[in-house]
mmCIF file of C-alpha atoms in Angstrom:
data_model
loop_
_atom_site.group_PDB
_atom_site.id
_atom_site.type_symbol
_atom_site.label_atom_id
_atom_site.label_comp_id
_atom_site.label_asym_id
_atom_site.label_seq_id
_atom_site.Cartn_x
_atom_site.Cartn_y
_atom_site.Cartn_z
ATOM 1 C CA ASN A 28 39.168 -75.301 -46.892
ATOM 2 C CA PHE A 29 40.926 -72.834 -49.150
ATOM 3 C CA ILE A 30 43.834 -70.424 -48.784
ATOM 4 C CA ARG A 31 42.691 -66.855 -48.218
ATOM 5 C CA VAL A 32 45.995 -65.108 -47.383
ATOM 6 C CA ILE A 33 49.761 -65.764 -47.432
ATOM 7 C CA PHE A 34 51.993 -63.501 -45.344
ATOM 8 C CA GLU A 35 55.721 -63.351 -44.598
ATOM 9 C CA ASP A 36 56.600 -61.811 -41.230
ATOM 10 C CA SER A 37 59.725 -59.784 -40.380
ATOM 11 C CA LYS A 38 61.528 -62.962 -39.228
ATOM 12 C CA GLY A 39 61.004 -64.645 -42.595
ATOM 13 C CA ASN A 40 58.281 -67.003 -41.337
ATOM 14 C CA LEU A 41 55.524 -67.824 -43.790
ATOM 15 C CA TRP A 42 51.938 -67.674 -42.488
ATOM 16 C CA VAL A 43 49.041 -69.162 -44.417
ATOM 17 C CA GLY A 44 45.494 -68.221 -43.503
ATOM 18 C CA THR A 45 42.844 -70.677 -44.592
ATOM 19 C CA TYR A 46 39.105 -70.373 -44.677
ATOM 20 C CA GLY A 47 38.132 -73.321 -42.540
ATOM 21 C CA GLY A 48 41.457 -74.931 -41.629
ATOM 22 C CA GLY A 49 42.839 -72.218 -39.375
ATOM 23 C CA LEU A 50 46.277 -70.649 -39.557
ATOM 24 C CA CYS A 51 49.446 -72.420 -40.699
ATOM 25 C CA LEU A 52 53.010 -71.370 -39.930
ATOM 26 C CA MET A 53 55.851 -72.667 -42.068
ATOM 27 C CA LYS A 54 58.941 -72.772 -39.898
ATOM 28 C CA ASP A 55 62.083 -74.799 -40.544
ATOM 29 C CA GLU A 56 60.398 -76.299 -43.626
ATOM 30 C CA LYS A 57 57.546 -77.743 -41.534
ATOM 31 C CA PHE A 58 53.955 -76.563 -41.173
ATOM 32 C CA ILE A 59 52.529 -75.911 -37.728
ATOM 33 C CA VAL A 60 48.732 -75.699 -37.763
ATOM 34 C CA TYR A 61 46.876 -73.412 -35.352
ATOM 35 C CA ASN A 62 43.109 -73.612 -34.962
ATOM 36 C CA THR A 63 40.378 -73.156 -32.352
ATOM 37 C CA THR A 64 42.145 -75.553 -29.981
ATOM 38 C CA HIS A 65 45.088 -73.082 -29.897
ATOM 39 C CA GLY A 66 43.013 -69.998 -29.064
ATOM 40 C CA LEU A 67 41.614 -68.903 -32.424
ATOM 41 C CA PRO A 68 37.941 -67.881 -32.172
ATOM 42 C CA ASN A 69 37.257 -69.717 -35.437
ATOM 43 C CA ASN A 70 39.194 -71.311 -38.293
ATOM 44 C CA ALA A 71 38.322 -68.801 -41.028
ATOM 45 C CA ILE A 72 41.313 -66.454 -41.451
ATOM 46 C CA ARG A 73 40.844 -63.456 -43.770
ATOM 47 C CA VAL A 74 43.898 -61.193 -43.352
ATOM 48 C CA ILE A 75 47.276 -61.087 -41.540
ATOM 49 C CA TYR A 76 49.322 -57.982 -40.682
ATOM 50 C CA GLU A 77 52.480 -57.312 -38.650
ATOM 51 C CA ASP A 78 52.911 -53.997 -36.848
ATOM 52 C CA ARG A 79 56.239 -52.231 -36.225
ATOM 53 C CA ARG A 80 56.604 -53.903 -32.813
ATOM 54 C CA GLY A 81 56.411 -57.366 -34.355
ATOM 55 C CA THR A 82 52.885 -58.188 -33.172
ATOM 56 C CA LEU A 83 50.818 -60.164 -35.670
ATOM 57 C CA TRP A 84 47.225 -59.063 -36.144
ATOM 58 C CA ILE A 85 44.901 -61.613 -37.644
ATOM 59 C CA GLY A 86 41.490 -60.838 -39.017
ATOM 60 C CA ALA A 87 39.098 -63.740 -38.834
ATOM 61 C CA ARG A 88 35.550 -64.323 -39.939
ATOM 62 C CA GLU A 89 34.444 -63.519 -36.421
ATOM 63 C CA GLY A 90 36.832 -61.090 -34.837
ATOM 64 C CA LEU A 91 40.289 -59.754 -34.199
ATOM 65 C CA ILE A 92 43.204 -61.902 -32.994
ATOM 66 C CA ARG A 93 46.606 -60.803 -31.673
ATOM 67 C CA PHE A 94 49.640 -63.114 -31.798
ATOM 68 C CA LYS A 95 52.278 -61.866 -29.392
ATOM 69 C CA ASP A 96 55.005 -63.681 -27.480
ATOM 70 C CA GLY A 97 53.922 -66.989 -29.002
ATOM 71 C CA LYS A 98 50.301 -66.738 -27.821
ATOM 72 C CA PHE A 99 46.991 -66.007 -29.528
ATOM 73 C CA SER A 100 44.427 -63.774 -27.873
ATOM 74 C CA THR A 101 41.077 -62.549 -29.102
ATOM 75 C CA VAL A 102 40.838 -58.774 -28.857
ATOM 76 C CA PRO A 103 37.321 -57.541 -28.074
ATOM 77 C CA MET A 104 36.157 -54.625 -30.194
ATOM 78 C CA GLU A 105 33.267 -52.330 -29.372
ATOM 79 C CA GLY A 106 29.948 -53.331 -30.853
ATOM 80 C CA ASN A 107 29.150 -56.882 -31.829
ATOM 81 C CA SER A 108 32.632 -57.990 -32.868
ATOM 82 C CA SER A 109 31.763 -61.672 -32.748
ATOM 83 C CA PHE A 110 29.967 -61.178 -36.067
ATOM 84 C CA ASN A 111 32.386 -58.637 -37.486
ATOM 85 C CA MET A 112 34.705 -59.864 -40.215
ATOM 86 C CA ILE A 113 38.054 -58.098 -40.528
ATOM 87 C CA ASN A 114 39.002 -57.148 -44.107
ATOM 88 C CA THR A 115 42.164 -55.066 -43.800
ATOM 89 C CA PHE A 116 44.800 -53.528 -41.508
ATOM 90 C CA MET A 117 47.121 -50.533 -41.792
ATOM 91 C CA GLU A 118 49.478 -48.936 -39.257
ATOM 92 C CA ASP A 119 49.972 -45.178 -39.495
ATOM 93 C CA THR A 120 53.084 -43.159 -38.602
ATOM 94 C CA ASP A 121 51.855 -42.723 -35.010
ATOM 95 C CA GLU A 122 51.611 -46.541 -34.609
ATOM 96 C CA ASN A 123 47.810 -46.483 -34.594
ATOM 97 C CA LEU A 124 46.350 -49.639 -36.097
ATOM 98 C CA TRP A 125 43.488 -48.980 -38.529
ATOM 99 C CA ILE A 126 41.123 -51.927 -38.990
ATOM 100 C CA GLY A 127 38.631 -52.217 -41.838
ATOM 101 C CA THR A 128 35.604 -54.392 -41.140
ATOM 102 C CA GLU A 129 32.841 -56.064 -43.118
ATOM 103 C CA THR A 130 29.871 -54.448 -41.402
ATOM 104 C CA MET A 131 31.022 -51.872 -38.857
ATOM 105 C CA GLY A 132 33.222 -49.468 -40.836
ATOM 106 C CA ILE A 133 36.690 -48.569 -39.585
ATOM 107 C CA TYR A 134 38.281 -48.851 -36.164
ATOM 108 C CA ARG A 135 41.449 -47.173 -34.951
ATOM 109 C CA LEU A 136 43.358 -48.906 -32.157
ATOM 110 C CA LYS A 137 45.402 -46.356 -30.235
ATOM 111 C CA ASP A 138 47.045 -47.138 -26.893
ATOM 112 C CA SER A 139 44.773 -50.180 -26.326
ATOM 113 C CA THR A 140 41.616 -48.123 -26.979
ATOM 114 C CA PHE A 141 39.318 -48.560 -29.969
ATOM 115 C CA LYS A 142 37.679 -45.651 -31.770
ATOM 116 C CA SER A 143 34.907 -46.529 -34.212
ATOM 117 C CA TYR A 144 34.359 -44.564 -37.422
ATOM 118 C CA THR A 145 30.980 -45.031 -39.078
ATOM 119 C CA GLU A 146 28.295 -42.828 -40.668
ATOM 120 C CA HIS A 147 28.494 -40.348 -37.786
ATOM 121 C CA GLU A 148 32.142 -39.653 -38.729
ATOM 122 C CA GLY A 149 31.342 -39.362 -42.455
ATOM 123 C CA LEU A 150 31.695 -42.932 -43.706
ATOM 124 C CA SER A 151 28.891 -44.654 -45.576
ATOM 125 C CA GLY A 152 28.325 -48.253 -46.563
ATOM 126 C CA GLY A 153 29.561 -50.211 -43.537
ATOM 127 C CA THR A 154 32.096 -52.339 -45.404
ATOM 128 C CA ALA A 155 35.717 -51.112 -45.478
ATOM 129 C CA TRP A 156 37.736 -53.083 -48.029
ATOM 130 C CA CYS A 157 41.072 -51.267 -47.815
ATOM 131 C CA VAL A 158 42.907 -48.673 -45.730
ATOM 132 C CA PHE A 159 45.884 -46.830 -47.195
ATOM 133 C CA MET A 160 48.215 -44.042 -46.050
ATOM 134 C CA ASP A 161 49.800 -41.898 -48.755
ATOM 135 C CA ARG A 162 53.214 -40.265 -48.556
ATOM 136 C CA LYS A 163 51.675 -37.100 -47.078
ATOM 137 C CA ASN A 164 50.304 -39.313 -44.264
ATOM 138 C CA LYS A 165 46.698 -38.905 -45.394
ATOM 139 C CA ILE A 166 44.516 -41.915 -44.568
ATOM 140 C CA TRP A 167 42.302 -43.231 -47.389
ATOM 141 C CA VAL A 168 39.557 -45.815 -46.987
ATOM 142 C CA GLY A 169 37.979 -47.828 -49.782
ATOM 143 C CA MET A 170 34.387 -48.578 -48.860
ATOM 144 C CA ARG A 171 31.455 -50.352 -50.446
ATOM 145 C CA SER A 172 30.108 -46.870 -51.214
ATOM 146 C CA GLY A 173 33.221 -45.128 -52.568
ATOM 147 C CA LEU A 174 36.532 -43.586 -51.543
ATOM 148 C CA TYR A 175 36.993 -41.545 -48.344
ATOM 149 C CA TYR A 176 39.856 -39.597 -46.750
ATOM 150 C CA TYR A 177 40.454 -38.748 -43.106
ATOM 151 C CA HIS A 178 40.675 -35.241 -41.596
ATOM 152 C CA ASP A 179 42.918 -35.796 -38.583
ATOM 153 C CA HIS A 180 42.185 -32.394 -37.037
ATOM 154 C CA GLN A 181 38.404 -33.028 -37.206
ATOM 155 C CA GLY A 182 38.371 -36.766 -36.531
ATOM 156 C CA LYS A 183 36.045 -37.263 -39.504
ATOM 157 C CA PHE A 184 36.089 -38.648 -43.020
ATOM 158 C CA SER A 185 35.005 -36.969 -46.263
ATOM 159 C CA ARG A 186 34.020 -38.634 -49.477
ATOM 160 C CA TYR A 187 36.388 -38.139 -52.394
ATOM 161 C CA TYR A 188 34.896 -36.812 -55.609
ATOM 162 C CA ALA A 189 37.012 -36.817 -58.772
ATOM 163 C CA ALA A 190 36.478 -34.285 -61.549
ATOM 164 C CA ASN A 191 34.720 -36.791 -63.810
ATOM 165 C CA ASP A 192 33.596 -39.475 -61.379
ATOM 166 C CA SER A 193 32.332 -39.719 -57.829
ATOM 167 C CA PHE A 194 33.771 -43.212 -57.297
ATOM 168 C CA ASP A 195 30.263 -44.311 -56.369
ATOM 169 C CA THR A 196 31.320 -47.937 -56.440
ATOM 170 C CA VAL A 197 33.090 -50.516 -54.309
ATOM 171 C CA ILE A 198 36.751 -49.522 -53.783
ATOM 172 C CA ASN A 199 38.900 -52.607 -53.164
ATOM 173 C CA ALA A 200 42.427 -51.167 -53.397
ATOM 174 C CA VAL A 201 44.296 -47.844 -53.308
ATOM 175 C CA LEU A 202 47.970 -47.308 -54.145
ATOM 176 C CA GLU A 203 50.163 -44.264 -54.649
ATOM 177 C CA ASP A 204 52.974 -44.799 -57.165
ATOM 178 C CA ASN A 205 56.463 -43.221 -57.156
ATOM 179 C CA GLN A 206 55.228 -40.252 -59.209
ATOM 180 C CA GLY A 207 52.417 -39.449 -56.742
ATOM 181 C CA ASN A 208 49.640 -40.892 -58.925
ATOM 182 C CA TYR A 209 46.854 -42.775 -57.198
ATOM 183 C CA TRP A 210 45.698 -46.121 -58.521
ATOM 184 C CA ILE A 211 42.254 -47.231 -57.448
ATOM 185 C CA GLY A 212 40.891 -50.731 -57.847
ATOM 186 C CA THR A 213 37.123 -51.014 -58.037
ATOM 187 C CA GLU A 214 34.609 -53.794 -58.252
ATOM 188 C CA GLY A 215 33.203 -54.055 -61.757
ATOM 189 C CA GLU A 216 34.691 -50.781 -63.041
ATOM 190 C CA GLY A 217 38.386 -51.580 -63.320
#
Protein backbone atom coordinates (compact mmCIF):
# COMPACT_ATOMS: atom_id res chain seq x y z
CA ASN A 1 0.00 0.00 0.00
CA PHE A 2 1.26 3.45 -0.90
CA ILE A 3 -0.34 6.75 -1.87
CA ARG A 4 -0.28 7.35 -5.61
CA VAL A 5 -2.49 10.46 -5.93
CA ILE A 6 -4.15 13.12 -3.75
CA PHE A 7 -6.99 15.15 -5.26
CA GLU A 8 -9.33 17.87 -3.98
CA ASP A 9 -12.71 17.99 -5.72
CA SER A 10 -14.85 21.09 -6.37
CA LYS A 11 -16.73 20.53 -3.08
CA GLY A 12 -13.51 20.62 -1.06
CA ASN A 13 -13.44 16.85 -0.43
CA LEU A 14 -10.03 15.25 -0.32
CA TRP A 15 -9.57 11.99 -2.27
CA VAL A 16 -6.57 9.75 -1.76
CA GLY A 17 -5.77 7.06 -4.29
CA THR A 18 -3.64 4.22 -3.02
CA TYR A 19 -1.88 1.46 -4.85
CA GLY A 20 -3.39 -1.55 -3.16
CA GLY A 21 -5.72 -0.07 -0.55
CA GLY A 22 -8.32 1.45 -2.85
CA LEU A 23 -9.68 4.97 -2.73
CA CYS A 24 -10.11 7.06 0.43
CA LEU A 25 -12.39 10.06 0.84
CA MET A 26 -11.78 12.50 3.67
CA LYS A 27 -15.11 14.04 4.58
CA ASP A 28 -15.97 15.79 7.84
CA GLU A 29 -12.48 14.94 9.14
CA LYS A 30 -13.09 11.19 8.72
CA PHE A 31 -11.78 8.79 6.08
CA ILE A 32 -14.20 6.65 4.12
CA VAL A 33 -12.46 3.78 2.33
CA TYR A 34 -13.75 2.48 -1.01
CA ASN A 35 -12.40 -0.73 -2.52
CA THR A 36 -13.50 -3.67 -4.67
CA THR A 37 -16.44 -4.35 -2.36
CA HIS A 38 -17.81 -0.88 -3.30
CA GLY A 39 -17.58 -1.36 -7.07
CA LEU A 40 -13.93 -0.62 -7.86
CA PRO A 41 -12.49 -3.12 -10.37
CA ASN A 42 -9.29 -3.27 -8.31
CA ASN A 43 -7.64 -1.40 -5.44
CA ALA A 44 -4.77 0.18 -7.39
CA ILE A 45 -5.70 3.83 -8.08
CA ARG A 46 -3.38 5.80 -10.38
CA VAL A 47 -5.09 9.13 -11.17
CA ILE A 48 -8.23 11.13 -10.24
CA TYR A 49 -9.87 13.90 -12.29
CA GLU A 50 -13.10 15.91 -12.00
CA ASP A 51 -14.86 17.14 -15.13
CA ARG A 52 -16.89 20.37 -15.41
CA ARG A 53 -20.12 18.52 -14.56
CA GLY A 54 -18.71 17.31 -11.26
CA THR A 55 -18.19 13.68 -12.30
CA LEU A 56 -15.05 12.08 -10.88
CA TRP A 57 -13.00 9.96 -13.26
CA ILE A 58 -10.65 7.50 -11.67
CA GLY A 59 -7.88 5.72 -13.48
CA ALA A 60 -7.00 2.37 -12.00
CA ARG A 61 -4.43 -0.27 -12.74
CA GLU A 62 -7.06 -2.12 -14.71
CA GLY A 63 -9.52 0.31 -16.19
CA LEU A 64 -11.62 3.43 -16.04
CA ILE A 65 -14.04 4.22 -13.19
CA ARG A 66 -16.74 6.90 -13.01
CA PHE A 67 -18.02 8.23 -9.67
CA LYS A 68 -21.34 9.96 -10.19
CA ASP A 69 -24.30 10.49 -7.88
CA GLY A 70 -22.50 8.64 -5.09
CA LYS A 71 -21.92 5.46 -7.12
CA PHE A 72 -18.90 3.87 -8.78
CA SER A 73 -19.19 2.29 -12.20
CA THR A 74 -16.57 0.72 -14.41
CA VAL A 75 -16.63 2.25 -17.88
CA PRO A 76 -15.73 -0.22 -20.63
CA MET A 77 -13.27 1.09 -23.20
CA GLU A 78 -12.67 -0.40 -26.62
CA GLY A 79 -9.87 -2.91 -26.81
CA ASN A 80 -8.69 -4.87 -23.82
CA SER A 81 -9.34 -2.26 -21.13
CA SER A 82 -9.11 -4.76 -18.30
CA PHE A 83 -5.33 -4.65 -18.74
CA ASN A 84 -5.12 -0.97 -19.62
CA MET A 85 -3.74 1.32 -16.94
CA ILE A 86 -4.94 4.92 -17.00
CA ASN A 87 -2.16 7.52 -16.62
CA THR A 88 -3.83 10.88 -17.17
CA PHE A 89 -7.04 12.80 -17.92
CA MET A 90 -7.79 16.18 -19.50
CA GLU A 91 -11.09 17.82 -20.48
CA ASP A 92 -11.05 20.10 -23.51
CA THR A 93 -13.22 23.17 -24.16
CA ASP A 94 -15.87 21.02 -25.88
CA GLU A 95 -16.17 18.84 -22.73
CA ASN A 96 -14.47 15.87 -24.39
CA LEU A 97 -12.52 13.79 -21.90
CA TRP A 98 -9.05 12.80 -23.14
CA ILE A 99 -7.61 9.71 -21.46
CA GLY A 100 -3.95 8.71 -21.61
CA THR A 101 -3.24 5.02 -21.15
CA GLU A 102 -0.26 2.81 -20.41
CA THR A 103 -0.43 0.59 -23.47
CA MET A 104 -3.19 1.74 -25.82
CA GLY A 105 -2.38 5.40 -26.54
CA ILE A 106 -5.04 8.07 -26.15
CA TYR A 107 -8.82 7.85 -26.00
CA ARG A 108 -11.30 10.68 -26.40
CA LEU A 109 -14.68 10.26 -24.71
CA LYS A 110 -17.28 12.35 -26.52
CA ASP A 111 -21.01 11.96 -25.89
CA SER A 112 -20.54 8.49 -24.32
CA THR A 113 -18.51 7.26 -27.31
CA PHE A 114 -14.81 6.40 -27.22
CA LYS A 115 -12.42 7.21 -30.06
CA SER A 116 -9.01 5.56 -29.91
CA TYR A 117 -5.87 7.32 -31.14
CA THR A 118 -2.88 5.08 -31.78
CA GLU A 119 -0.22 4.65 -34.49
CA HIS A 120 -2.85 4.88 -37.24
CA GLU A 121 -3.64 8.45 -36.09
CA GLY A 122 0.05 9.41 -35.83
CA LEU A 123 0.96 8.45 -32.27
CA SER A 124 3.87 6.15 -31.52
CA GLY A 125 4.96 4.36 -28.39
CA GLY A 126 1.67 3.21 -26.83
CA THR A 127 2.17 4.91 -23.47
CA ALA A 128 0.62 8.37 -22.99
CA TRP A 129 1.97 10.00 -19.83
CA CYS A 130 0.30 13.41 -20.05
CA VAL A 131 -2.35 15.29 -22.02
CA PHE A 132 -2.36 19.09 -22.04
CA MET A 133 -4.39 21.82 -23.76
CA ASP A 134 -2.66 25.14 -24.35
CA ARG A 135 -4.35 28.54 -24.38
CA LYS A 136 -4.93 28.27 -28.14
CA ASN A 137 -6.86 25.04 -27.42
CA LYS A 138 -4.22 22.84 -29.05
CA ILE A 139 -4.02 19.36 -27.53
CA TRP A 140 -0.52 18.08 -26.67
CA VAL A 141 0.32 14.52 -25.66
CA GLY A 142 3.49 13.40 -23.93
CA MET A 143 4.28 9.86 -25.01
CA ARG A 144 6.99 7.32 -24.34
CA SER A 145 8.33 8.23 -27.78
CA GLY A 146 8.16 12.04 -27.68
CA LEU A 147 5.78 14.99 -27.86
CA TYR A 148 2.74 15.09 -30.19
CA TYR A 149 0.06 17.66 -31.04
CA TYR A 150 -3.46 17.12 -32.36
CA HIS A 151 -4.86 18.39 -35.68
CA ASP A 152 -8.56 18.72 -34.93
CA HIS A 153 -9.57 19.18 -38.58
CA GLN A 154 -7.72 15.97 -39.58
CA GLY A 155 -8.36 13.88 -36.47
CA LYS A 156 -4.67 12.97 -36.35
CA PHE A 157 -1.57 13.70 -34.32
CA SER A 158 1.84 14.92 -35.51
CA ARG A 159 5.13 14.59 -33.74
CA TYR A 160 6.68 17.82 -32.51
CA TYR A 161 10.24 18.54 -33.57
CA ALA A 162 12.11 21.43 -31.95
CA ALA A 163 14.86 23.30 -33.77
CA ASN A 164 17.64 21.60 -31.80
CA ASP A 165 15.94 18.48 -30.48
CA SER A 166 13.33 15.99 -31.61
CA PHE A 167 12.16 15.23 -28.06
CA ASP A 168 12.90 11.59 -28.79
CA THR A 169 12.43 10.70 -25.15
CA VAL A 170 9.70 10.02 -22.62
CA ILE A 171 7.60 13.17 -22.06
CA ASN A 172 6.03 13.14 -18.58
CA ALA A 173 4.68 16.69 -18.30
CA VAL A 174 3.80 19.73 -20.44
CA LEU A 175 2.90 23.20 -19.16
CA GLU A 176 2.41 26.58 -20.78
CA ASP A 177 3.38 29.51 -18.55
CA ASN A 178 1.83 33.01 -18.46
CA GLN A 179 4.26 34.26 -21.12
CA GLY A 180 3.33 31.48 -23.57
CA ASN A 181 6.51 29.45 -22.99
CA TYR A 182 6.19 25.69 -22.91
CA TRP A 183 7.85 23.68 -20.17
CA ILE A 184 8.43 20.03 -20.90
CA GLY A 185 9.35 17.43 -18.32
CA THR A 186 11.21 14.40 -19.63
CA GLU A 187 12.49 11.17 -18.21
CA GLY A 188 16.25 11.30 -17.78
CA GLU A 189 16.77 14.55 -19.73
CA GLY A 190 15.35 17.18 -17.40
